[in-house]
GROMACS .gro file of C-alpha atoms in nm:
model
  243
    1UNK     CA    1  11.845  11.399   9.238
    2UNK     CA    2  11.969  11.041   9.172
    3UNK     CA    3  11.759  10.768   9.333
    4UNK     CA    4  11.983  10.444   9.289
    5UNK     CA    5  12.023  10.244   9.631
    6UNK     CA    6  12.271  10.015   9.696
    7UNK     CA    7  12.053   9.678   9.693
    8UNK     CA    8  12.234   9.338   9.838
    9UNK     CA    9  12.091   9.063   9.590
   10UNK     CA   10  12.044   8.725   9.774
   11UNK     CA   11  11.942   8.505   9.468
   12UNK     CA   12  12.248   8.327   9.208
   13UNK     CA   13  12.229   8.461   8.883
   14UNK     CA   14  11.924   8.166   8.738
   15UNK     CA   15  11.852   8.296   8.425
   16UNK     CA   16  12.000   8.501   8.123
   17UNK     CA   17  11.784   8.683   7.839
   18UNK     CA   18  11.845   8.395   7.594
   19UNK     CA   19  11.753   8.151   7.918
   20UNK     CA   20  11.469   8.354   7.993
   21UNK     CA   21  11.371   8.305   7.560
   22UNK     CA   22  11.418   7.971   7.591
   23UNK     CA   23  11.193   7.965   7.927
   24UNK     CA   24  10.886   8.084   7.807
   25UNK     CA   25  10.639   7.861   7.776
   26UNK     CA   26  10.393   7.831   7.469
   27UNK     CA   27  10.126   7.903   7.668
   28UNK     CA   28  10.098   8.090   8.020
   29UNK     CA   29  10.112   7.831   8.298
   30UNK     CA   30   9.937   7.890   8.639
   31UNK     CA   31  10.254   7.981   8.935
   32UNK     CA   32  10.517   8.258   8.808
   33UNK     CA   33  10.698   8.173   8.520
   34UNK     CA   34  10.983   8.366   8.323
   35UNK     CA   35  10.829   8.532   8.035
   36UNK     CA   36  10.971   8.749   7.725
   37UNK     CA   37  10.742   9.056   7.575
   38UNK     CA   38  10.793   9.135   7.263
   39UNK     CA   39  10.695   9.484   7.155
   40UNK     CA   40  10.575   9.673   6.835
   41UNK     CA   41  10.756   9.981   6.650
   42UNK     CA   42  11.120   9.838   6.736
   43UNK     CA   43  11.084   9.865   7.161
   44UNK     CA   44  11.294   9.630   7.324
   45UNK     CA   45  11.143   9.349   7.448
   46UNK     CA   46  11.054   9.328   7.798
   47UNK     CA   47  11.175   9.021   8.015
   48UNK     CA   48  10.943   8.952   8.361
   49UNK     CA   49  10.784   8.709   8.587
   50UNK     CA   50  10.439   8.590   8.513
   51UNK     CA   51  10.242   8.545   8.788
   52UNK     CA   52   9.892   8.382   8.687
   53UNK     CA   53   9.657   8.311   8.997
   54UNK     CA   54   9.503   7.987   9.013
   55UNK     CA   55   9.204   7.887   8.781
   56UNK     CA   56   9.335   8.168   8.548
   57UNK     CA   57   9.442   7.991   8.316
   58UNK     CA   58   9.058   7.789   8.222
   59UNK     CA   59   8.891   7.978   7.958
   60UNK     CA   60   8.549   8.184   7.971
   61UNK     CA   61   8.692   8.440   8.188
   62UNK     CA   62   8.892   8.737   8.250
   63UNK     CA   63   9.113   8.842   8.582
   64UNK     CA   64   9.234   9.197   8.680
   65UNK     CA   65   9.631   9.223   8.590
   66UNK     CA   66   9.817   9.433   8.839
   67UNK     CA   67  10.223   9.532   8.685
   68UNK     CA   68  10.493   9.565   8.975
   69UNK     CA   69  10.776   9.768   8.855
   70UNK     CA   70  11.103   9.709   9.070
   71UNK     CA   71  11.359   9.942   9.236
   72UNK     CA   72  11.713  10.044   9.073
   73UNK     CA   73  11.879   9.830   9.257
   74UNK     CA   74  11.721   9.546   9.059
   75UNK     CA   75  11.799   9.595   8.713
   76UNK     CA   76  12.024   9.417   8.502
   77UNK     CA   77  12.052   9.045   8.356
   78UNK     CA   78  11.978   8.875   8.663
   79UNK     CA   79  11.567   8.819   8.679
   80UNK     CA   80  11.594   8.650   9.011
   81UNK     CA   81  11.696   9.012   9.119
   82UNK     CA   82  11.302   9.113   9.072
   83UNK     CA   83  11.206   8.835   9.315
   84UNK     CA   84  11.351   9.027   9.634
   85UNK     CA   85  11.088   9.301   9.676
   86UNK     CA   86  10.779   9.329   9.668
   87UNK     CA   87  10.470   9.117   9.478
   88UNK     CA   88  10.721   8.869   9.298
   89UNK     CA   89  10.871   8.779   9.642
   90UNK     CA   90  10.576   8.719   9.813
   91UNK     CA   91  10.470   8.499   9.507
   92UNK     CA   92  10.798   8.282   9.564
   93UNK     CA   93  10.774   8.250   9.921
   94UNK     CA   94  10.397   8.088   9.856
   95UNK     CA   95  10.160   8.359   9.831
   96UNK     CA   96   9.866   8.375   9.628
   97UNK     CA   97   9.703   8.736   9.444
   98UNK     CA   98   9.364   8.708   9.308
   99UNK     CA   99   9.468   8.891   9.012
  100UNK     CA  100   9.724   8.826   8.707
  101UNK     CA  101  10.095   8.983   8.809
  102UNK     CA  102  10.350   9.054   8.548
  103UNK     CA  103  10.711   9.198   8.702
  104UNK     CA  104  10.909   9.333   8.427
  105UNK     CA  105  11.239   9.427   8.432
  106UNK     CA  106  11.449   9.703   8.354
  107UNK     CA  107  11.816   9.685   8.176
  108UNK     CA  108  12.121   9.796   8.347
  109UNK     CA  109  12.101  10.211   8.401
  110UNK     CA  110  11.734  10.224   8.231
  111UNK     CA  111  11.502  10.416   8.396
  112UNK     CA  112  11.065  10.318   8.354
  113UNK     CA  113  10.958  10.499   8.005
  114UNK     CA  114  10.538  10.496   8.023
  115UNK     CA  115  10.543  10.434   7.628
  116UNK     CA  116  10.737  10.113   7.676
  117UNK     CA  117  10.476  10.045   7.999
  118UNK     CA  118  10.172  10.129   7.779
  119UNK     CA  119  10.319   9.877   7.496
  120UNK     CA  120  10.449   9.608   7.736
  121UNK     CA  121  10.032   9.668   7.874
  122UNK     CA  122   9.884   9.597   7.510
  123UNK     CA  123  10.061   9.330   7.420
  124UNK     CA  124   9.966   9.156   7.760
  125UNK     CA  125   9.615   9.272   7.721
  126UNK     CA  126   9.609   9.020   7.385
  127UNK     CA  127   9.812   8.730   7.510
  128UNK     CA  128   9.665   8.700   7.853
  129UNK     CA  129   9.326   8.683   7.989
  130UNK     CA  130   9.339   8.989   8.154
  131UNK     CA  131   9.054   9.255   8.233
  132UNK     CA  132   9.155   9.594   8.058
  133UNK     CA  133   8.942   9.763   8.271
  134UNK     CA  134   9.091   9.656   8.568
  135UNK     CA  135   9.457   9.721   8.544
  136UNK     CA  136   9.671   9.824   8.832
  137UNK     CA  137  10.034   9.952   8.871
  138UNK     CA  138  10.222   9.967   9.193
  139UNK     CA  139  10.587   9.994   9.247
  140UNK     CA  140  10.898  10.099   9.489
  141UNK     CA  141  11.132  10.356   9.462
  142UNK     CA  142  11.274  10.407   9.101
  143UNK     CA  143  10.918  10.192   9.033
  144UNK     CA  144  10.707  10.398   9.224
  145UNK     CA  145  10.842  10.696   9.042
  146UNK     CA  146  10.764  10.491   8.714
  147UNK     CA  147  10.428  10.443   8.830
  148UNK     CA  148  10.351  10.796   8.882
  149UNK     CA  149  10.502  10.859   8.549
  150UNK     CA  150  10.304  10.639   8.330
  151UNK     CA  151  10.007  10.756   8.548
  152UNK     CA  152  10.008  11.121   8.368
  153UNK     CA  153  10.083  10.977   8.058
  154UNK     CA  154   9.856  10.727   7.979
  155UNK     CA  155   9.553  10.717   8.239
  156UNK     CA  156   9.339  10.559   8.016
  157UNK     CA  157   9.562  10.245   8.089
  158UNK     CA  158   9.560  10.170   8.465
  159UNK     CA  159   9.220  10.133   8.704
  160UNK     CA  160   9.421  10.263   9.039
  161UNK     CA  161   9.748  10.325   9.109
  162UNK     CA  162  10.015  10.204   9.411
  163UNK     CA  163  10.331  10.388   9.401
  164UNK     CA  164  10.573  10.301   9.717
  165UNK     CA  165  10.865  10.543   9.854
  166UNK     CA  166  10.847  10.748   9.474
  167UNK     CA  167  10.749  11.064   9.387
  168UNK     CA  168  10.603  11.205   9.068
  169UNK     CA  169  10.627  11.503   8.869
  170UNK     CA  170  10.327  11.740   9.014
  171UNK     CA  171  10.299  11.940   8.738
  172UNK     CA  172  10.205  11.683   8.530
  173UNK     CA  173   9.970  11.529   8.807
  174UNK     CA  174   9.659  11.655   8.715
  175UNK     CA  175   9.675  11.421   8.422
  176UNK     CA  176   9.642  11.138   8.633
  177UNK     CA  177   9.292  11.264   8.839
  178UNK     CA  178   9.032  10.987   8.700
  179UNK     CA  179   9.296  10.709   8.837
  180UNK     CA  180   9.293  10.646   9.212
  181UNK     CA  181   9.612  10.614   9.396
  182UNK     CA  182   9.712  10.463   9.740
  183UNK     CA  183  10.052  10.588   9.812
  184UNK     CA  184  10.294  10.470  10.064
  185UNK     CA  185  10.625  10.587  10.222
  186UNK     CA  186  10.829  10.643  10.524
  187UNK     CA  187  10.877  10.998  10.673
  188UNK     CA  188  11.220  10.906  10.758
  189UNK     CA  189  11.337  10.784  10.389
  190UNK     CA  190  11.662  10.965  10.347
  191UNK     CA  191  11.729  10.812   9.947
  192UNK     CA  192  11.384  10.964   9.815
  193UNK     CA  193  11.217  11.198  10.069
  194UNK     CA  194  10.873  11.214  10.165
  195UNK     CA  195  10.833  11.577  10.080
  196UNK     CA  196  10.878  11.478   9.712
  197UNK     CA  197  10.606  11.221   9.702
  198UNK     CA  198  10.404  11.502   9.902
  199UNK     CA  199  10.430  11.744   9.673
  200UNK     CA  200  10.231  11.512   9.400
  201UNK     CA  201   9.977  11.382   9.615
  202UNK     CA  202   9.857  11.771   9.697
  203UNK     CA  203   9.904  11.830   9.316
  204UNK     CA  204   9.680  11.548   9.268
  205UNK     CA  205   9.444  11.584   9.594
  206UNK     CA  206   9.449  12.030   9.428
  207UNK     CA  207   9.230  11.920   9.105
  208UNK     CA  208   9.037  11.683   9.217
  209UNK     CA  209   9.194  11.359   9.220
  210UNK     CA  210   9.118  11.069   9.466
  211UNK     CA  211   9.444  10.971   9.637
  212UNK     CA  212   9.504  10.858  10.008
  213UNK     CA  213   9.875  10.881  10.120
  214UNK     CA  214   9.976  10.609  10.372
  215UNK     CA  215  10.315  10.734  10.618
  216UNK     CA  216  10.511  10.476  10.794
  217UNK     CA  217  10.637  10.692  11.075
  218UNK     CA  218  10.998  10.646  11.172
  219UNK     CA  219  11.019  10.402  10.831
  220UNK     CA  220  11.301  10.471  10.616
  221UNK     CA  221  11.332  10.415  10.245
  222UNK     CA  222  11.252  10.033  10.262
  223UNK     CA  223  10.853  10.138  10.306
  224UNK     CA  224  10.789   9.878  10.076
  225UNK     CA  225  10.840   9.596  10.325
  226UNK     CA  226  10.488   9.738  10.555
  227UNK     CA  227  10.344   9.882  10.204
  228UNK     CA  228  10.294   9.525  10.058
  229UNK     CA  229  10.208   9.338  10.408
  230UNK     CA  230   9.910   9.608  10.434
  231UNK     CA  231   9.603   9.365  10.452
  232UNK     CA  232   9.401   9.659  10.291
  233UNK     CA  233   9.594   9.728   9.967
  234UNK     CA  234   9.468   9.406   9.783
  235UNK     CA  235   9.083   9.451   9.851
  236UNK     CA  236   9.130   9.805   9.783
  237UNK     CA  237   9.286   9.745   9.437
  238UNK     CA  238   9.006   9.481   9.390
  239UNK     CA  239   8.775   9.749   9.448
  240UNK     CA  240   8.883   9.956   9.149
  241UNK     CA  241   8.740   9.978   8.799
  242UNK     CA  242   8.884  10.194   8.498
  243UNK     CA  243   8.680  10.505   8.524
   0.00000   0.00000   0.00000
């Protein structure tokens, strides 16, 4: 089943992947910032928004780094595209995370692949001064999906888990047990349905994994707009320590 929505981007095209090159500063700046990746054994590099909390950037101590991984409708060349949903947005429109947020972003048709994710997360683990034991993933729709994804594959990686309106493979859930999840979506999404995220939570919930599934009822596929205004999502992430 495809799950590509039709997204209406509100932001002018600001920046393209040489502008985003030339952007990055030498050093990480506090605010959101563009920001190029560059990854090991010939992975493309990664283009995001840097989000670094303030204080973060004084030496002496480390700060938990959550990753946001956007929806279809915001890949491509335009990175103001990742500032419409989600953590980046709120960032823009003035507010602050008490942890380190980097917003990647996908090219046009690629889908999340958790060995790019789990590169993209070393790299970022050496350049920044982030707390590898308290790394979080959340995402929406094609992100959420990615989140789930890299989950199973590499759960040494991420402390908890906060995968909006996507679904996972549940055969491949049980992977994933030691990392906590929070998991959001509306039981009215027609584009990704709620019986598919379902079906991984119980997969998850079946061998022992620690997973609470928030429904938005009567919410449609844009679950992310309640999912990242929940006051509890941020302490709970907070809360969370690599196991």
């Amino acid at each position: 089943m495809s799950i590509d929505r039709r997204t209406v981007l509100m932001t002018p095209l600001l920046l393209t992947t040489g502008a985003a090159q030339a952007a990055q500063p030498q050093k990480p700046q506090e605010g959101q910032q563009a920001w190029t990746i560059s990854l090991p054994d010939g992975l493309p590099a990664v283009r995001c928004w840097l989000y670094m909390p303030p204080g973060s950037t004084k030496p002496g101590k480390t700060w938990p780094l959550a990753i946001f991984l956007h929806g279809s409708g915001e890949r491509g060349e335009n990175l103001d595209a990742v500032k419409v949903h989600g953590p980046p947005k709120h960032i823009a429109n003035g507010r602050h995370y008490p942890f380190i947020v980097c917003s990647p972003q996908l090219e046009a048709g690629a889908r999340w692949d958790p060995r790019r994710l789990h590169a993209m997360l070393q790299v970022l683990l050496k350049q920044l001064p982030a707390d590898a034991d308290r790394v979080y993933a959340t995402g929406l729709s094609l992100g959420g999906h990615g989140v789930w994804d890299w989950a199973a594959a590499f759960p040494n990686d991420l402390a908890a888990i906060a995968p909006v309106c996507g679904f996972g493979n549940p055969a491949a859930a049980c992977n994933a047990r030691q990392v906590p999840a929070r998991a959001y979506h509306g039981d009215a999404d027609t584009v990704v349905p709620i019986a598919q995220q379902q079906a991984t939570v119980n997969a998850l919930k079946a061998c022992g994994g620690t997973v609470e599934f928030i429904i938005y009822p009567g919410e449609g596929h844009g679950s992310w707009n309640p999912a990242y205004e929940d006051p509890a999502l941020v302490p709970w992430l907070m809360a969370q320590k690599r196991r």
